Short mmCIF file of C-alpha atoms in Angstrom, two decimals:
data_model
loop_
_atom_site.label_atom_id
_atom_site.label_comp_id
_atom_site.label_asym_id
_atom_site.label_seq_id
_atom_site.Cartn_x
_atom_site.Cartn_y
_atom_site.Cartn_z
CA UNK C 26 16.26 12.31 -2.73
CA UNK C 27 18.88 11.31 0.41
CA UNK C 28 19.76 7.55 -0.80
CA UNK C 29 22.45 5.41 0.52
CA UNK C 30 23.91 1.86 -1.06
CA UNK C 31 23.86 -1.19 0.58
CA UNK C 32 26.12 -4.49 -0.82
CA UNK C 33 24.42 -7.50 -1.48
CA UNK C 34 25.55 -10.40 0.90
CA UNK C 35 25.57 -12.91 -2.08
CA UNK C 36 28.51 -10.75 -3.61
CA UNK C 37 26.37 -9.95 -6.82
CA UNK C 38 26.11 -6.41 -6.59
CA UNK C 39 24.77 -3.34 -4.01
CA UNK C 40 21.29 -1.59 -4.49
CA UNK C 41 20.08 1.72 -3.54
CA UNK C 42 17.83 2.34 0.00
CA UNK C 43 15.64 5.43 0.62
CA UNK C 44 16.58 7.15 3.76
CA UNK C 45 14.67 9.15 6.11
CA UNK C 46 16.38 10.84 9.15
CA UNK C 47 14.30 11.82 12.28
CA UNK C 48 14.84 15.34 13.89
CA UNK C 49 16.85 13.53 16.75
CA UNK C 50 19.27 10.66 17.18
CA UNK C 51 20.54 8.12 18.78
CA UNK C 52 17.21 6.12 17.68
CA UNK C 53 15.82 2.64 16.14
CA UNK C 54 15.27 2.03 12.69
CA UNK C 55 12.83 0.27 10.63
CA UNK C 56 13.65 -1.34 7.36
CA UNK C 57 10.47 -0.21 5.31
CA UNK C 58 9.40 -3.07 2.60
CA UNK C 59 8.10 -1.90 -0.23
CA UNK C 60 5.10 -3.24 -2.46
CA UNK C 61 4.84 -4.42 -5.75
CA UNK C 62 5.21 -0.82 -7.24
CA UNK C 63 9.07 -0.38 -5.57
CA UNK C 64 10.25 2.09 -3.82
CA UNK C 65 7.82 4.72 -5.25
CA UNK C 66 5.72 7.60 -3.84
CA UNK C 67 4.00 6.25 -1.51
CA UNK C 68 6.79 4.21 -0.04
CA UNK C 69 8.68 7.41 0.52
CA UNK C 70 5.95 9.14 2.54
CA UNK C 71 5.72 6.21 4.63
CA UNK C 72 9.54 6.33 4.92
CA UNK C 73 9.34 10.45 5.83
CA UNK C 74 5.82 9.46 8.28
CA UNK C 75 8.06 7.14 10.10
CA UNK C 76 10.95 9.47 11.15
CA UNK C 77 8.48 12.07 11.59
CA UNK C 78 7.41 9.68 14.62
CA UNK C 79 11.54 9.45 15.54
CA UNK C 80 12.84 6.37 14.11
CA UNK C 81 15.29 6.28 11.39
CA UNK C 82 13.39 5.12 7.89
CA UNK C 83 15.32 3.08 5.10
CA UNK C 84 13.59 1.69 2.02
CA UNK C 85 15.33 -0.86 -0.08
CA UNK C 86 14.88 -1.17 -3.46
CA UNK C 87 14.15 -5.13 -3.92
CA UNK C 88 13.68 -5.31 -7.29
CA UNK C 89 17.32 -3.67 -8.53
CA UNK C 90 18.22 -7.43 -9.77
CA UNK C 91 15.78 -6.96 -12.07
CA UNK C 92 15.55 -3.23 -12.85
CA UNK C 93 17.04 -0.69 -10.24
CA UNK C 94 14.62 2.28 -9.41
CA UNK C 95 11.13 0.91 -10.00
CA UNK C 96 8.60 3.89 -9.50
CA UNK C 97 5.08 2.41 -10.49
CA UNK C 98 1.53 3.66 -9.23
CA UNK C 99 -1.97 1.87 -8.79
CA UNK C 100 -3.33 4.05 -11.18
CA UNK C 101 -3.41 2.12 -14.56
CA UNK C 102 -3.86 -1.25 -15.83
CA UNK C 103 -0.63 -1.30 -17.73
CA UNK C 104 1.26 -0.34 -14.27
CA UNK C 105 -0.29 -3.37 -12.39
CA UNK C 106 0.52 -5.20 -15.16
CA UNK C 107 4.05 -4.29 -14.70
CA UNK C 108 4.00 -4.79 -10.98
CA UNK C 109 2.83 -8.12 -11.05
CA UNK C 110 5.29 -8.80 -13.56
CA UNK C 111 7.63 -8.00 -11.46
CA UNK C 112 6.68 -9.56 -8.36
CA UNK C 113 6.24 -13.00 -10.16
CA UNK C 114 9.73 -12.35 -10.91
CA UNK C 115 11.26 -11.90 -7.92
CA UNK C 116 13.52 -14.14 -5.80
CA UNK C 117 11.68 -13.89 -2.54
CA UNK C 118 14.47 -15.58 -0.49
CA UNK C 119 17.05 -13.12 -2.47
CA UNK C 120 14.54 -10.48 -1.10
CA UNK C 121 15.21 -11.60 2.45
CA UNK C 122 19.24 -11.69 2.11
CA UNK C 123 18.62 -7.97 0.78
CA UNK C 124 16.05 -7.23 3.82
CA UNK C 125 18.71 -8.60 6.04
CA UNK C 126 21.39 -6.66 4.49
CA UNK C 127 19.80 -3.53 5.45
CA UNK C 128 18.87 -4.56 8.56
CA UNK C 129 22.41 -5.06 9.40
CA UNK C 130 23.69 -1.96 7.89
CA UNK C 131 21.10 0.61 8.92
CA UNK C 132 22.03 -1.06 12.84
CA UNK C 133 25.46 0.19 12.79
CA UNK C 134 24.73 3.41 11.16
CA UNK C 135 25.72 7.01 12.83
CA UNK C 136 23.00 8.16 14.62
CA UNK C 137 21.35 4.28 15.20
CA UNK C 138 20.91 3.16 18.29
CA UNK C 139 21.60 -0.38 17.41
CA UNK C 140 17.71 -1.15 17.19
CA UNK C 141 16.06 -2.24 14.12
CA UNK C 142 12.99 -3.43 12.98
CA UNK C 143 10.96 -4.57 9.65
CA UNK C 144 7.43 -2.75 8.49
CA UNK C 145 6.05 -3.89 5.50
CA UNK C 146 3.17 -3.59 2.99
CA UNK C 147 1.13 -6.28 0.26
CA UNK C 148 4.28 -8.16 -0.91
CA UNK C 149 6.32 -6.38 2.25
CA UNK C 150 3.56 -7.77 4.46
CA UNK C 151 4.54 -11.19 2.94
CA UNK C 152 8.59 -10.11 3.53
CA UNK C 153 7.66 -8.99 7.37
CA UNK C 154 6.24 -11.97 8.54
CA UNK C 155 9.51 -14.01 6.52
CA UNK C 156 11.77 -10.82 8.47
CA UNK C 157 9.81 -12.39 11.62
CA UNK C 158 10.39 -16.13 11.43
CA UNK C 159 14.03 -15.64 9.82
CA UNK C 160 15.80 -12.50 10.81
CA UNK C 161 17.06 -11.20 14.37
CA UNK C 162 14.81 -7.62 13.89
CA UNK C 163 13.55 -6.21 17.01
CA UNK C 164 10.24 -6.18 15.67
CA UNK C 165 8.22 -6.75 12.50
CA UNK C 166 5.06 -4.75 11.03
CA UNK C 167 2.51 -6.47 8.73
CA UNK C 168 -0.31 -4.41 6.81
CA UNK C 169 -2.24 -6.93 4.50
CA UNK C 170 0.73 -9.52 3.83
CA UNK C 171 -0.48 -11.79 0.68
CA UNK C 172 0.22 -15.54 0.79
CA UNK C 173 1.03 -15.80 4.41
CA UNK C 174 -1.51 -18.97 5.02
CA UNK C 175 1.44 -20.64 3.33
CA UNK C 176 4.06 -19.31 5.54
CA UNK C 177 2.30 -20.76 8.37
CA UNK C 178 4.64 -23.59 8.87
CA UNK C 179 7.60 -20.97 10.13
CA UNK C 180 5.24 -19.64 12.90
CA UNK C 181 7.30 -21.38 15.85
CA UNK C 182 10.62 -19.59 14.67
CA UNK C 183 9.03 -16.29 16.21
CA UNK C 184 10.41 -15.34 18.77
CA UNK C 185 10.26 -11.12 18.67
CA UNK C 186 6.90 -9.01 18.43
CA UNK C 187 4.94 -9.48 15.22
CA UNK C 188 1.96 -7.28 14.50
CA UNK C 189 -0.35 -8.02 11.73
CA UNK C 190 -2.88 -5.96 9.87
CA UNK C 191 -5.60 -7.71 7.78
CA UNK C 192 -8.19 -6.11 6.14
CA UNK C 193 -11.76 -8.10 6.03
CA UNK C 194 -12.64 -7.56 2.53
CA UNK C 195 -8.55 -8.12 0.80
CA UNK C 196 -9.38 -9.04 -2.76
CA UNK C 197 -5.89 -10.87 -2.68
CA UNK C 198 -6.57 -12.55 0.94
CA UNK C 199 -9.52 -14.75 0.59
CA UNK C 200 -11.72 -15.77 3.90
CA UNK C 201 -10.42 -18.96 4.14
CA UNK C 202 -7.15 -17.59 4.16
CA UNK C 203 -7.67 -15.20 6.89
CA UNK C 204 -9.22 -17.49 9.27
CA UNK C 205 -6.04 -20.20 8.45
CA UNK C 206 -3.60 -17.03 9.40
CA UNK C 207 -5.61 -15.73 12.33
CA UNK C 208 -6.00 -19.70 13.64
CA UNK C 209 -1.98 -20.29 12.86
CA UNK C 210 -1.06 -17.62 15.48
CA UNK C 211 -3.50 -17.91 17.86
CA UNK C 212 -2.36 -18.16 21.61
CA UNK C 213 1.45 -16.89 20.43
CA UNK C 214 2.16 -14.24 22.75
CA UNK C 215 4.32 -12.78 19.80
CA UNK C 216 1.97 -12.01 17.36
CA UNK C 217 -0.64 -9.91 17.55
CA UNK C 218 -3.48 -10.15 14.39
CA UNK C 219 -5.55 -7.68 13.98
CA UNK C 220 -8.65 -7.62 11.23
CA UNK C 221 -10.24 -4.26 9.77
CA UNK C 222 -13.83 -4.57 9.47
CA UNK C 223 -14.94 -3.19 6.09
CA UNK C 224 -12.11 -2.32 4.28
CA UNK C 225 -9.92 -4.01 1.61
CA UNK C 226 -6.45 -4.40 0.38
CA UNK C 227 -4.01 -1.32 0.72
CA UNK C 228 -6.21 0.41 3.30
CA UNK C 229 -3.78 2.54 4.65
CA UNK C 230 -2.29 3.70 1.35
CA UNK C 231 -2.91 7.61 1.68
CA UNK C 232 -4.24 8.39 -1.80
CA UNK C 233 -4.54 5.17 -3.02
CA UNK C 234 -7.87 3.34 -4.57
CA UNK C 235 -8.59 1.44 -1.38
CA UNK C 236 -7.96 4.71 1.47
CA UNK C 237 -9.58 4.05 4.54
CA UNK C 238 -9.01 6.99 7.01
CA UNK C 239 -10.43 5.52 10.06
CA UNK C 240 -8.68 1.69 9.57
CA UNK C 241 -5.85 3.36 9.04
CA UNK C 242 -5.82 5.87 11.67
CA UNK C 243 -6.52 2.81 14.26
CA UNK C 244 -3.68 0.44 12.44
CA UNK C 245 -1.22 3.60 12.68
CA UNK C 246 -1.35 3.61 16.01
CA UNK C 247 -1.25 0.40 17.10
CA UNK C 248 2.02 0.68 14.61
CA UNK C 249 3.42 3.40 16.56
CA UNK C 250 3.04 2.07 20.11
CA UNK C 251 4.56 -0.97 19.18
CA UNK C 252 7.80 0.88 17.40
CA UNK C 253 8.10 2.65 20.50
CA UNK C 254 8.24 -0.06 22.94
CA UNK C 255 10.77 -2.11 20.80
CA UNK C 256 12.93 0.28 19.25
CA UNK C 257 13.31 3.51 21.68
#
């Protein structure tokens, strides 16, 4: 699988990144974030969906520091068990030197046209909105972002386009949570929140336990229009 390496900023090392090339260049990139299960699967085909639309795809692995090449699934207990694991684990600020790492590398890459932006997913939703209150990225892409009621405090930093995708029913977002993120950005022209009625966590995981074709479909596009506008 087509894999570049990126050094660490901190000096401590260099990790692998997933890369997808679209059918024509000079065009943006967008730093996929992975979820809890690395860069597995799933991650990949989102990687390949996104230069299918024309945008150059890279997918860091943020959990080399503590095992390089993480490849889990949803599909048993003793996976999740591992994921979680390995998400307590992490260094989420670490995480965002990496993130920015990439950013900065993919920017200058042949074939980039110096455009770059952050999409994200569970834990990566969590990343993107950091990516949006503490990185330079053109733009940053949210689906279902855990914890981010806490992250509140960093709203005023944003200053690019942030779009958010929250599903109603997240088992790992409760209500109170969503109406404290949907009230924390409301009336920033930045940001732009929108909820999925009906659906929970991971909605637009093709394949995955919590599919939902038509959320998806509607959060995909809204995805694609704004990758356009910022990054062409």
């Amino acid at each position: 699988m087509p894999e570049i390496t990126i050094q660490a900023t901190d000096g401590s090392g260099s990790f692998s990144a997933y890369l997808a090339m679209p059918k024509q260049v000079p065009a943006g990139a967008v730093v996929m974030i992975q979820e809890i299960f690395g860069v597995n699967h799933a991650m990949r085909s989102l990687s390949d969906w996104v230069a299918d639309m024309g945008f150059i795809a890279i997918c860091p692995d943020l959990f080399w520091r503590q095992e390089p090449g993480i490849q889990l699934t949803d599909g048993s207990k003793e996976e999740w068990d591992r994921a979680f694991a390995l998400m307590n684990a992490f260094d989420q600020q670490k995480g965002i030197e990496d993130l920015k790492a990439t950013l900065a590398a993919v920017r200058v890459m042949p074939g980039c046209n110096g455009k770059a932006g952050t999409m994200g997913f569970c834990l990566g939703g969590r990343l993107a909105f950091m990516m949006a209150t503490e990185s330079d990225a053109d733009c940053n892409i949210s689906y279902y972002g855990v914890g981010i009621d806490g992250l509140l405090e960093g709203k005023d930093r944003i200053t690019r386009p942030l779009l958010m995708h929250i599903a109603e029913l997240d088992k790992f977002v409760p209500e109170a949570a969503r109406k404290a993120i949907l009230a924390g950005v409301e009336g920033k022209p930045e940001v732009a929140a929108h909820v999925y009625p009906g659906v929970d966590h991971a909605f637009a995981r093709m394949g995955g336990h919590s599919w939902d074709g038509r959320a998806a479909t509607i959060a995909n596009g809204r995805t694609a229009e704004l990758l356009a506008r910022c990054l062409s």
